[in-house]
mmCIF file of C-alpha atoms in Angstrom:
data_model
loop_
_atom_site.group_PDB
_atom_site.id
_atom_site.type_symbol
_atom_site.label_atom_id
_atom_site.label_comp_id
_atom_site.label_asym_id
_atom_site.label_seq_id
_atom_site.Cartn_x
_atom_site.Cartn_y
_atom_site.Cartn_z
ATOM 1 C CA UNK A 17 -15.491 -42.440 -87.625
ATOM 2 C CA UNK A 18 -16.585 -42.755 -84.099
ATOM 3 C CA UNK A 19 -18.151 -39.839 -82.271
ATOM 4 C CA UNK A 20 -17.590 -39.823 -78.499
ATOM 5 C CA UNK A 21 -20.695 -38.805 -76.720
ATOM 6 C CA UNK A 22 -20.656 -37.401 -73.192
ATOM 7 C CA UNK A 23 -23.013 -39.148 -70.898
ATOM 8 C CA UNK A 24 -25.666 -36.861 -69.585
ATOM 9 C CA UNK A 25 -26.621 -37.338 -65.985
ATOM 10 C CA UNK A 26 -30.232 -37.360 -65.227
ATOM 11 C CA UNK A 27 -31.702 -36.037 -61.991
ATOM 12 C CA UNK A 28 -34.074 -38.317 -60.162
ATOM 13 C CA UNK A 29 -37.620 -37.153 -60.210
ATOM 14 C CA UNK A 30 -38.553 -35.043 -57.204
ATOM 15 C CA UNK A 31 -34.990 -33.943 -56.330
ATOM 16 C CA UNK A 32 -34.398 -30.174 -56.326
ATOM 17 C CA UNK A 33 -31.466 -28.624 -58.081
ATOM 18 C CA UNK A 34 -28.481 -27.818 -55.883
ATOM 19 C CA UNK A 35 -28.429 -24.202 -54.762
ATOM 20 C CA UNK A 36 -25.728 -21.787 -53.608
ATOM 21 C CA UNK A 37 -25.842 -19.889 -50.179
ATOM 22 C CA UNK A 38 -28.619 -19.615 -47.595
ATOM 23 C CA UNK A 39 -32.182 -18.594 -47.820
ATOM 24 C CA UNK A 40 -33.256 -15.438 -46.033
ATOM 25 C CA UNK A 41 -34.995 -17.415 -43.312
ATOM 26 C CA UNK A 42 -31.901 -19.492 -42.634
ATOM 27 C CA UNK A 43 -29.758 -16.348 -42.433
ATOM 28 C CA UNK A 44 -32.131 -14.740 -39.954
ATOM 29 C CA UNK A 45 -32.100 -17.872 -37.815
ATOM 30 C CA UNK A 46 -28.286 -17.872 -37.735
ATOM 31 C CA UNK A 47 -28.203 -14.169 -36.812
ATOM 32 C CA UNK A 48 -30.730 -14.762 -34.050
ATOM 33 C CA UNK A 49 -28.654 -17.608 -32.637
ATOM 34 C CA UNK A 50 -25.507 -15.469 -32.676
ATOM 35 C CA UNK A 51 -27.373 -12.597 -30.977
ATOM 36 C CA UNK A 52 -28.554 -14.911 -28.214
ATOM 37 C CA UNK A 53 -25.041 -16.245 -27.684
ATOM 38 C CA UNK A 54 -23.606 -12.723 -27.518
ATOM 39 C CA UNK A 55 -26.330 -11.678 -25.066
ATOM 40 C CA UNK A 56 -25.430 -14.618 -22.865
ATOM 41 C CA UNK A 57 -21.703 -14.060 -23.176
ATOM 42 C CA UNK A 58 -21.546 -10.263 -22.736
ATOM 43 C CA UNK A 59 -22.518 -10.186 -19.038
ATOM 44 C CA UNK A 60 -19.942 -12.868 -18.340
ATOM 45 C CA UNK A 61 -17.283 -10.818 -20.114
ATOM 46 C CA UNK A 62 -18.291 -7.686 -18.216
ATOM 47 C CA UNK A 63 -18.243 -9.576 -14.924
ATOM 48 C CA UNK A 64 -14.796 -10.938 -15.727
ATOM 49 C CA UNK A 65 -13.538 -7.439 -16.501
ATOM 50 C CA UNK A 66 -15.041 -6.023 -13.313
ATOM 51 C CA UNK A 67 -13.528 -8.882 -11.336
ATOM 52 C CA UNK A 68 -10.135 -7.996 -12.785
ATOM 53 C CA UNK A 69 -10.626 -4.303 -11.981
ATOM 54 C CA UNK A 70 -11.746 -5.156 -8.470
ATOM 55 C CA UNK A 71 -8.663 -7.306 -7.972
ATOM 56 C CA UNK A 72 -6.462 -4.460 -9.216
ATOM 57 C CA UNK A 73 -8.199 -2.017 -6.859
ATOM 58 C CA UNK A 74 -7.713 -4.431 -3.983
ATOM 59 C CA UNK A 75 -4.029 -4.630 -4.817
ATOM 60 C CA UNK A 76 -3.799 -0.811 -4.809
ATOM 61 C CA UNK A 77 -5.231 -0.633 -1.297
ATOM 62 C CA UNK A 78 -3.006 -3.490 -0.167
ATOM 63 C CA UNK A 79 0.105 -1.673 -1.392
ATOM 64 C CA UNK A 80 -0.966 1.546 0.339
ATOM 65 C CA UNK A 81 -1.616 -0.290 3.597
ATOM 66 C CA UNK A 82 1.775 -2.009 3.451
ATOM 67 C CA UNK A 83 3.401 1.348 2.686
ATOM 68 C CA UNK A 84 1.729 2.844 5.771
ATOM 69 C CA UNK A 85 3.098 -0.036 7.850
ATOM 70 C CA UNK A 86 6.596 0.520 6.472
ATOM 71 C CA UNK A 87 6.260 4.243 7.175
ATOM 72 C CA UNK A 88 5.269 3.351 10.743
ATOM 73 C CA UNK A 89 8.301 1.074 11.104
ATOM 74 C CA UNK A 90 10.592 3.988 10.218
ATOM 75 C CA UNK A 91 8.769 6.885 11.916
ATOM 76 C CA UNK A 92 7.012 5.062 14.784
ATOM 77 C CA UNK A 93 3.670 6.514 13.699
ATOM 78 C CA UNK A 94 1.283 6.438 10.747
ATOM 79 C CA UNK A 95 1.681 9.183 8.134
ATOM 80 C CA UNK A 96 -0.228 12.354 9.110
ATOM 81 C CA UNK A 97 -3.460 12.993 7.246
ATOM 82 C CA UNK A 98 -3.539 16.660 8.192
ATOM 83 C CA UNK A 99 -0.824 19.132 9.160
ATOM 84 C CA UNK A 100 -1.118 22.850 9.952
ATOM 85 C CA UNK A 101 -0.081 25.488 7.467
ATOM 86 C CA UNK A 102 3.082 27.248 8.519
ATOM 87 C CA UNK A 103 4.925 30.451 7.748
ATOM 88 C CA UNK A 104 8.202 29.866 5.908
ATOM 89 C CA UNK A 105 10.787 32.414 4.847
ATOM 90 C CA UNK A 106 9.054 32.645 1.449
ATOM 91 C CA UNK A 107 5.475 32.865 2.769
ATOM 92 C CA UNK A 108 2.711 30.680 4.124
ATOM 93 C CA UNK A 109 2.834 27.065 3.079
ATOM 94 C CA UNK A 110 0.617 23.988 3.270
ATOM 95 C CA UNK A 111 2.121 20.588 3.888
ATOM 96 C CA UNK A 112 2.350 17.342 1.947
ATOM 97 C CA UNK A 113 -0.391 14.730 2.165
ATOM 98 C CA UNK A 114 -0.006 11.184 3.431
ATOM 99 C CA UNK A 115 0.066 10.047 -0.202
ATOM 100 C CA UNK A 116 3.164 12.117 -0.839
ATOM 101 C CA UNK A 117 4.793 10.803 2.335
ATOM 102 C CA UNK A 118 4.403 7.096 1.507
ATOM 103 C CA UNK A 119 5.984 7.412 -1.954
ATOM 104 C CA UNK A 120 9.337 5.830 -0.916
ATOM 105 C CA UNK A 121 7.421 2.753 0.241
ATOM 106 C CA UNK A 122 5.555 2.195 -3.046
ATOM 107 C CA UNK A 123 8.718 2.266 -5.198
ATOM 108 C CA UNK A 124 8.361 5.965 -6.038
ATOM 109 C CA UNK A 125 11.572 7.171 -4.409
ATOM 110 C CA UNK A 126 12.551 9.239 -7.451
ATOM 111 C CA UNK A 127 9.286 11.175 -7.260
ATOM 112 C CA UNK A 128 9.664 11.618 -3.517
ATOM 113 C CA UNK A 129 13.183 12.977 -3.936
ATOM 114 C CA UNK A 130 11.838 15.547 -6.417
ATOM 115 C CA UNK A 131 9.510 17.048 -3.791
ATOM 116 C CA UNK A 132 10.512 20.116 -1.806
ATOM 117 C CA UNK A 133 9.342 19.689 1.783
ATOM 118 C CA UNK A 134 11.141 22.766 3.103
ATOM 119 C CA UNK A 135 10.202 26.398 2.369
ATOM 120 C CA UNK A 136 7.550 25.284 -0.121
ATOM 121 C CA UNK A 137 3.787 24.929 -0.311
ATOM 122 C CA UNK A 138 1.931 21.973 -1.765
ATOM 123 C CA UNK A 139 -1.210 23.673 -3.065
ATOM 124 C CA UNK A 140 -0.312 26.972 -4.778
ATOM 125 C CA UNK A 141 -2.788 29.122 -2.881
ATOM 126 C CA UNK A 142 -3.452 32.276 -4.971
ATOM 127 C CA UNK A 143 -3.238 34.738 -2.063
ATOM 128 C CA UNK A 144 -0.293 37.114 -1.969
ATOM 129 C CA UNK A 145 0.817 35.776 1.395
ATOM 130 C CA UNK A 146 1.287 32.242 0.049
ATOM 131 C CA UNK A 147 4.754 30.951 -0.727
ATOM 132 C CA UNK A 148 5.913 29.188 -3.897
ATOM 133 C CA UNK A 149 5.371 25.550 -4.751
ATOM 134 C CA UNK A 150 8.916 24.416 -5.415
ATOM 135 C CA UNK A 151 7.627 20.935 -6.345
ATOM 136 C CA UNK A 152 5.321 22.170 -9.107
ATOM 137 C CA UNK A 153 7.108 20.225 -11.856
ATOM 138 C CA UNK A 154 6.723 16.906 -10.032
ATOM 139 C CA UNK A 155 3.069 17.696 -9.280
ATOM 140 C CA UNK A 156 2.407 18.657 -12.891
ATOM 141 C CA UNK A 157 4.131 15.710 -14.533
ATOM 142 C CA UNK A 158 3.754 12.754 -12.161
ATOM 143 C CA UNK A 159 0.883 10.289 -12.482
ATOM 144 C CA UNK A 160 0.848 7.279 -10.151
ATOM 145 C CA UNK A 161 -1.556 4.543 -11.252
ATOM 146 C CA UNK A 162 -1.657 3.083 -7.739
ATOM 147 C CA UNK A 163 -3.835 6.010 -6.623
ATOM 148 C CA UNK A 164 -6.492 5.408 -9.293
ATOM 149 C CA UNK A 165 -9.205 2.782 -9.049
ATOM 150 C CA UNK A 166 -9.569 1.048 -12.454
ATOM 151 C CA UNK A 167 -13.378 1.007 -12.039
ATOM 152 C CA UNK A 168 -13.578 4.756 -11.464
ATOM 153 C CA UNK A 169 -15.301 6.902 -14.083
ATOM 154 C CA UNK A 170 -14.258 10.186 -12.475
ATOM 155 C CA UNK A 171 -11.746 12.641 -13.902
ATOM 156 C CA UNK A 172 -8.156 11.806 -13.035
ATOM 157 C CA UNK A 173 -6.640 15.292 -12.916
ATOM 158 C CA UNK A 174 -7.427 18.844 -11.828
ATOM 159 C CA UNK A 175 -6.076 21.984 -13.514
ATOM 160 C CA UNK A 176 -5.720 25.185 -11.532
ATOM 161 C CA UNK A 177 -3.801 28.465 -11.551
ATOM 162 C CA UNK A 178 -0.428 28.765 -9.882
ATOM 163 C CA UNK A 179 0.271 31.729 -7.622
ATOM 164 C CA UNK A 180 2.629 34.588 -8.373
ATOM 165 C CA UNK A 181 5.379 33.200 -6.133
ATOM 166 C CA UNK A 182 5.369 29.889 -8.017
ATOM 167 C CA UNK A 183 5.333 31.591 -11.402
ATOM 168 C CA UNK A 184 8.324 33.633 -10.284
ATOM 169 C CA UNK A 185 10.398 30.425 -10.085
ATOM 170 C CA UNK A 186 9.454 29.329 -13.605
ATOM 171 C CA UNK A 187 6.048 27.691 -13.321
ATOM 172 C CA UNK A 188 3.378 28.250 -15.990
ATOM 173 C CA UNK A 189 0.108 30.015 -15.211
ATOM 174 C CA UNK A 190 -1.667 26.679 -14.723
ATOM 175 C CA UNK A 191 -0.612 23.176 -13.758
ATOM 176 C CA UNK A 192 -2.453 19.866 -13.831
ATOM 177 C CA UNK A 193 -2.310 17.602 -10.789
ATOM 178 C CA UNK A 194 -3.513 14.085 -10.070
ATOM 179 C CA UNK A 195 -6.709 13.392 -8.130
ATOM 180 C CA UNK A 196 -6.866 10.159 -6.157
ATOM 181 C CA UNK A 197 -9.725 7.650 -5.964
ATOM 182 C CA UNK A 198 -8.746 6.750 -2.395
ATOM 183 C CA UNK A 199 -8.800 8.546 0.950
ATOM 184 C CA UNK A 200 -7.667 8.002 4.512
ATOM 185 C CA UNK A 201 -10.022 7.477 7.430
ATOM 186 C CA UNK A 202 -9.630 10.189 10.032
ATOM 187 C CA UNK A 203 -12.725 9.275 11.968
ATOM 188 C CA UNK A 204 -16.476 9.269 12.234
ATOM 189 C CA UNK A 205 -18.914 11.820 13.521
ATOM 190 C CA UNK A 206 -20.791 9.249 15.565
ATOM 191 C CA UNK A 207 -19.549 6.977 18.317
ATOM 192 C CA UNK A 208 -20.151 3.325 17.608
ATOM 193 C CA UNK A 209 -22.886 4.064 15.104
ATOM 194 C CA UNK A 210 -25.121 5.876 17.576
ATOM 195 C CA UNK A 211 -26.691 9.270 16.991
ATOM 196 C CA UNK A 212 -24.619 10.748 19.808
ATOM 197 C CA UNK A 213 -21.877 12.993 18.472
ATOM 198 C CA UNK A 214 -18.356 11.912 19.200
ATOM 199 C CA UNK A 215 -16.892 14.078 21.996
ATOM 200 C CA UNK A 216 -13.917 15.149 19.867
ATOM 201 C CA UNK A 217 -16.136 16.336 17.023
ATOM 202 C CA UNK A 218 -16.127 20.038 16.273
ATOM 203 C CA UNK A 219 -18.077 22.083 13.761
ATOM 204 C CA UNK A 220 -16.158 23.322 10.774
ATOM 205 C CA UNK A 221 -17.008 25.508 7.811
ATOM 206 C CA UNK A 222 -19.880 23.654 6.167
ATOM 207 C CA UNK A 223 -19.719 20.519 8.252
ATOM 208 C CA UNK A 224 -18.482 18.630 11.265
ATOM 209 C CA UNK A 225 -15.104 16.980 11.599
ATOM 210 C CA UNK A 226 -13.746 14.422 14.033
ATOM 211 C CA UNK A 227 -10.334 13.008 14.854
ATOM 212 C CA UNK A 228 -11.206 9.572 16.153
ATOM 213 C CA UNK A 229 -9.795 7.641 13.198
ATOM 214 C CA UNK A 230 -6.404 5.947 12.823
ATOM 215 C CA UNK A 231 -4.658 8.739 10.904
ATOM 216 C CA UNK A 232 -2.848 11.587 12.672
ATOM 217 C CA UNK A 233 -4.935 14.743 12.798
ATOM 218 C CA UNK A 234 -3.962 18.277 13.681
ATOM 219 C CA UNK A 235 -6.877 20.555 14.508
ATOM 220 C CA UNK A 236 -7.118 24.177 15.527
ATOM 221 C CA UNK A 237 -9.668 24.691 18.265
ATOM 222 C CA UNK A 238 -12.674 26.910 17.615
ATOM 223 C CA UNK A 239 -11.458 29.228 20.363
ATOM 224 C CA UNK A 240 -8.427 30.094 18.259
ATOM 225 C CA UNK A 241 -5.960 28.156 20.386
ATOM 226 C CA UNK A 242 -2.724 27.007 18.725
ATOM 227 C CA UNK A 243 -2.636 23.874 16.661
ATOM 228 C CA UNK A 244 -2.595 20.698 18.649
ATOM 229 C CA UNK A 245 -0.919 17.687 17.119
ATOM 230 C CA UNK A 246 -0.849 14.065 18.136
ATOM 231 C CA UNK A 247 1.199 11.254 16.709
ATOM 232 C CA UNK A 248 -0.637 8.109 15.774
ATOM 233 C CA UNK A 249 1.233 4.883 16.516
ATOM 234 C CA UNK A 250 -0.585 1.581 16.220
ATOM 235 C CA UNK A 251 -0.730 1.446 20.000
ATOM 236 C CA UNK A 252 -3.398 4.160 19.964
ATOM 237 C CA UNK A 253 -5.718 1.966 17.892
ATOM 238 C CA UNK A 254 -7.092 0.271 20.973
ATOM 239 C CA UNK A 255 -10.060 -1.292 19.168
ATOM 240 C CA UNK A 256 -7.564 -3.413 17.258
ATOM 241 C CA UNK A 257 -6.028 -2.922 13.840
ATOM 242 C CA UNK A 258 -8.246 -5.650 12.359
ATOM 243 C CA UNK A 259 -11.340 -3.703 13.469
ATOM 244 C CA UNK A 260 -10.346 -0.266 12.198
ATOM 245 C CA UNK A 261 -10.504 1.098 8.639
ATOM 246 C CA UNK A 262 -7.343 2.815 7.426
ATOM 247 C CA UNK A 263 -8.050 3.640 3.761
ATOM 248 C CA UNK A 264 -11.078 3.380 1.508
ATOM 249 C CA UNK A 265 -12.372 4.107 -1.966
ATOM 250 C CA UNK A 266 -13.746 7.323 -3.428
ATOM 251 C CA UNK A 267 -14.226 6.112 -6.985
ATOM 252 C CA UNK A 268 -17.828 7.137 -7.711
ATOM 253 C CA UNK A 269 -19.737 10.440 -7.930
ATOM 254 C CA UNK A 270 -21.303 11.925 -4.837
ATOM 255 C CA UNK A 271 -24.812 11.723 -6.286
ATOM 256 C CA UNK A 272 -26.798 10.909 -9.404
ATOM 257 C CA UNK A 273 -25.950 14.311 -10.870
ATOM 258 C CA UNK A 274 -22.312 13.312 -11.011
ATOM 259 C CA UNK A 275 -20.919 15.712 -8.430
ATOM 260 C CA UNK A 276 -17.303 14.922 -7.657
ATOM 261 C CA UNK A 277 -16.496 15.487 -3.975
ATOM 262 C CA UNK A 278 -13.414 13.373 -3.524
ATOM 263 C CA UNK A 279 -11.153 14.464 -0.709
ATOM 264 C CA UNK A 280 -8.256 15.214 -3.061
ATOM 265 C CA UNK A 281 -10.325 17.069 -5.686
ATOM 266 C CA UNK A 282 -9.059 20.428 -4.466
ATOM 267 C CA UNK A 283 -6.208 22.845 -5.013
ATOM 268 C CA UNK A 284 -3.045 20.795 -4.772
ATOM 269 C CA UNK A 285 -4.792 17.548 -5.695
ATOM 270 C CA UNK A 286 -3.481 14.453 -3.975
ATOM 271 C CA UNK A 287 -0.264 16.244 -3.008
ATOM 272 C CA UNK A 288 -1.636 18.641 -0.369
ATOM 273 C CA UNK A 289 -3.130 17.900 3.061
ATOM 274 C CA UNK A 290 -4.928 21.233 3.346
ATOM 275 C CA UNK A 291 -4.623 23.923 5.994
ATOM 276 C CA UNK A 292 -5.156 21.642 8.974
ATOM 277 C CA UNK A 293 -7.660 23.849 10.783
ATOM 278 C CA UNK A 294 -11.420 23.698 11.251
ATOM 279 C CA UNK A 295 -12.143 25.782 8.142
ATOM 280 C CA UNK A 296 -9.970 23.925 5.693
ATOM 281 C CA UNK A 297 -10.812 21.618 2.822
ATOM 282 C CA UNK A 298 -8.764 18.957 4.611
ATOM 283 C CA UNK A 299 -7.519 17.040 1.627
ATOM 284 C CA UNK A 300 -7.535 13.261 2.117
ATOM 285 C CA UNK A 301 -9.506 13.607 5.339
ATOM 286 C CA UNK A 302 -12.718 11.638 5.701
ATOM 287 C CA UNK A 303 -15.573 11.803 8.128
ATOM 288 C CA UNK A 304 -18.124 9.126 7.334
ATOM 289 C CA UNK A 305 -21.714 9.761 8.330
ATOM 290 C CA UNK A 306 -23.816 7.576 6.067
ATOM 291 C CA UNK A 307 -23.884 4.225 4.322
ATOM 292 C CA UNK A 308 -21.479 3.220 1.579
ATOM 293 C CA UNK A 309 -22.515 4.486 -1.846
ATOM 294 C CA UNK A 310 -25.601 6.236 -0.474
ATOM 295 C CA UNK A 311 -26.282 9.609 -2.074
ATOM 296 C CA UNK A 312 -29.254 11.917 -2.083
ATOM 297 C CA UNK A 313 -30.827 15.075 -0.657
ATOM 298 C CA UNK A 314 -31.131 13.554 2.832
ATOM 299 C CA UNK A 315 -27.377 13.037 2.937
ATOM 300 C CA UNK A 316 -26.640 16.583 1.877
ATOM 301 C CA UNK A 317 -29.067 18.142 4.345
ATOM 302 C CA UNK A 318 -27.997 15.982 7.278
ATOM 303 C CA UNK A 319 -24.289 16.458 6.711
ATOM 304 C CA UNK A 320 -24.490 20.195 6.215
ATOM 305 C CA UNK A 321 -23.064 20.102 2.710
ATOM 306 C CA UNK A 322 -25.940 22.222 1.454
ATOM 307 C CA UNK A 323 -24.667 25.069 3.617
ATOM 308 C CA UNK A 324 -21.084 24.850 2.407
ATOM 309 C CA UNK A 325 -19.592 26.578 -0.605
ATOM 310 C CA UNK A 326 -19.694 23.742 -3.101
ATOM 311 C CA UNK A 327 -19.088 23.724 -6.819
ATOM 312 C CA UNK A 328 -19.810 21.014 -9.332
ATOM 313 C CA UNK A 329 -17.177 19.260 -11.449
ATOM 314 C CA UNK A 330 -14.121 21.360 -12.100
ATOM 315 C CA UNK A 331 -14.612 23.935 -9.367
ATOM 316 C CA UNK A 332 -12.973 24.387 -6.000
ATOM 317 C CA UNK A 333 -14.530 22.900 -2.912
ATOM 318 C CA UNK A 334 -14.884 24.170 0.611
ATOM 319 C CA UNK A 335 -16.038 21.311 2.794
ATOM 320 C CA UNK A 336 -14.883 19.042 5.567
ATOM 321 C CA UNK A 337 -16.699 15.770 5.085
ATOM 322 C CA UNK A 338 -16.399 13.357 2.213
ATOM 323 C CA UNK A 339 -17.704 9.812 2.148
ATOM 324 C CA UNK A 340 -16.332 6.500 0.979
ATOM 325 C CA UNK A 341 -18.074 5.214 -2.143
ATOM 326 C CA UNK A 342 -17.175 3.109 -5.146
ATOM 327 C CA UNK A 343 -18.119 2.016 -8.641
ATOM 328 C CA UNK A 344 -17.828 -1.649 -7.725
ATOM 329 C CA UNK A 345 -21.284 -3.241 -7.688
ATOM 330 C CA UNK A 346 -22.642 -3.844 -4.216
ATOM 331 C CA UNK A 347 -20.143 -2.050 -2.013
ATOM 332 C CA UNK A 348 -16.619 -0.721 -1.674
ATOM 333 C CA UNK A 349 -13.161 -1.950 -0.739
ATOM 334 C CA UNK A 350 -11.292 -0.913 2.388
ATOM 335 C CA UNK A 351 -7.824 -1.448 3.788
ATOM 336 C CA UNK A 352 -7.852 -2.169 7.502
ATOM 337 C CA UNK A 353 -5.121 -0.989 9.823
ATOM 338 C CA UNK A 354 -3.724 -4.529 10.037
ATOM 339 C CA UNK A 355 -2.903 -4.369 6.319
ATOM 340 C CA UNK A 356 -5.727 -6.611 5.098
ATOM 341 C CA UNK A 357 -8.233 -5.510 2.449
ATOM 342 C CA UNK A 358 -11.955 -6.229 2.730
ATOM 343 C CA UNK A 359 -14.894 -5.703 0.384
ATOM 344 C CA UNK A 360 -17.774 -4.318 2.446
ATOM 345 C CA UNK A 361 -21.358 -4.528 1.295
ATOM 346 C CA UNK A 362 -23.323 -1.336 0.845
ATOM 347 C CA UNK A 363 -25.882 -3.025 3.088
ATOM 348 C CA UNK A 364 -23.466 -3.290 6.002
ATOM 349 C CA UNK A 365 -24.980 -2.569 9.407
ATOM 350 C CA UNK A 366 -24.597 1.158 10.004
ATOM 351 C CA UNK A 367 -23.433 0.781 13.600
ATOM 352 C CA UNK A 368 -20.799 -1.725 12.521
ATOM 353 C CA UNK A 369 -19.667 0.529 9.692
ATOM 354 C CA UNK A 370 -19.226 3.618 11.844
ATOM 355 C CA UNK A 371 -17.598 1.607 14.620
ATOM 356 C CA UNK A 372 -14.970 0.490 12.111
ATOM 357 C CA UNK A 373 -14.132 4.177 11.576
ATOM 358 C CA UNK A 374 -13.417 4.811 15.254
ATOM 359 C CA UNK A 375 -10.060 3.626 16.533
ATOM 360 C CA UNK A 376 -10.932 3.470 20.241
ATOM 361 C CA UNK A 377 -14.665 3.620 20.973
ATOM 362 C CA UNK A 378 -14.697 0.138 22.533
ATOM 363 C CA UNK A 379 -17.615 -1.043 20.396
ATOM 364 C CA UNK A 380 -17.660 -4.791 19.831
ATOM 365 C CA UNK A 381 -17.712 -5.200 16.063
ATOM 366 C CA UNK A 382 -19.707 -8.110 14.687
ATOM 367 C CA UNK A 383 -19.400 -9.783 11.308
ATOM 368 C CA UNK A 384 -18.712 -7.500 8.372
#
């Protein structure tokens, strides 16, 4: 009988036994390598995302500028930034903003058709003399992404109480309206960046306002004279449409404390253009006094905001001047009156920047 023996392999002297897995040191080395790779990759990913958001924001401004041009083709003037409040058969009413007026030209005709422009107010003022907001459902339900900057960290809506007249036609006690991260340029306090006040500037409640920008402005004189209105065709932009800012960003807080002073963060949100007089909140009206993205006590003191009735996030605002600012690193994006969109550095020459706000000051604008 033969017994089959299994050959037994012998291990050469000095050779370790095979082992399963990694040692602790090897594992730590691998983790460290991965951490370094992630650290190198993360900024690139963030930059790519910001680049995409910046491109989207640029497209938003481009679409708004083209819409303003189409509005001009139909109405022979740019959409009004400010209109006076009027007395309708149902009470006093405040008019629609330029954002509401360009809706048909940004493929929002259905929303535009749902708005009541006659015998209706656009901001639901609580006073007994105010008329109803017959467009409250559209204001409460509509959200238009075009009016939001994707880099903005600010709240997107504002909730406020409706007035008795609006509740009488079926509205709830409160509605929620959209706030925009963009605003129109109605002018600059200074002429050509100098410290000399623009001759059309007047002092309003809490600040100064001017009407030297490219958007139509209706102002009531301090003396109490009737409203004066002027149309704003491109022909009145004598400095040239390529040298005049039309729209800009408001996608960052006013200061390090996070105060939100966007032009449309007010009763009525982006839908209302305010009262149109020197004491109004002047929704979507901008008077630029200082550099892009600059914020601090000096700004507040110089602009008079410290003397106005201002509330922090969530409250109502009574002011006339809001500044362009953005969450994009290094500057903000602007649509010029010729329809182009430019990214302007926060280090832009101040005289150049303010000259770009004035439609007809005759200042020769350099590189920007």
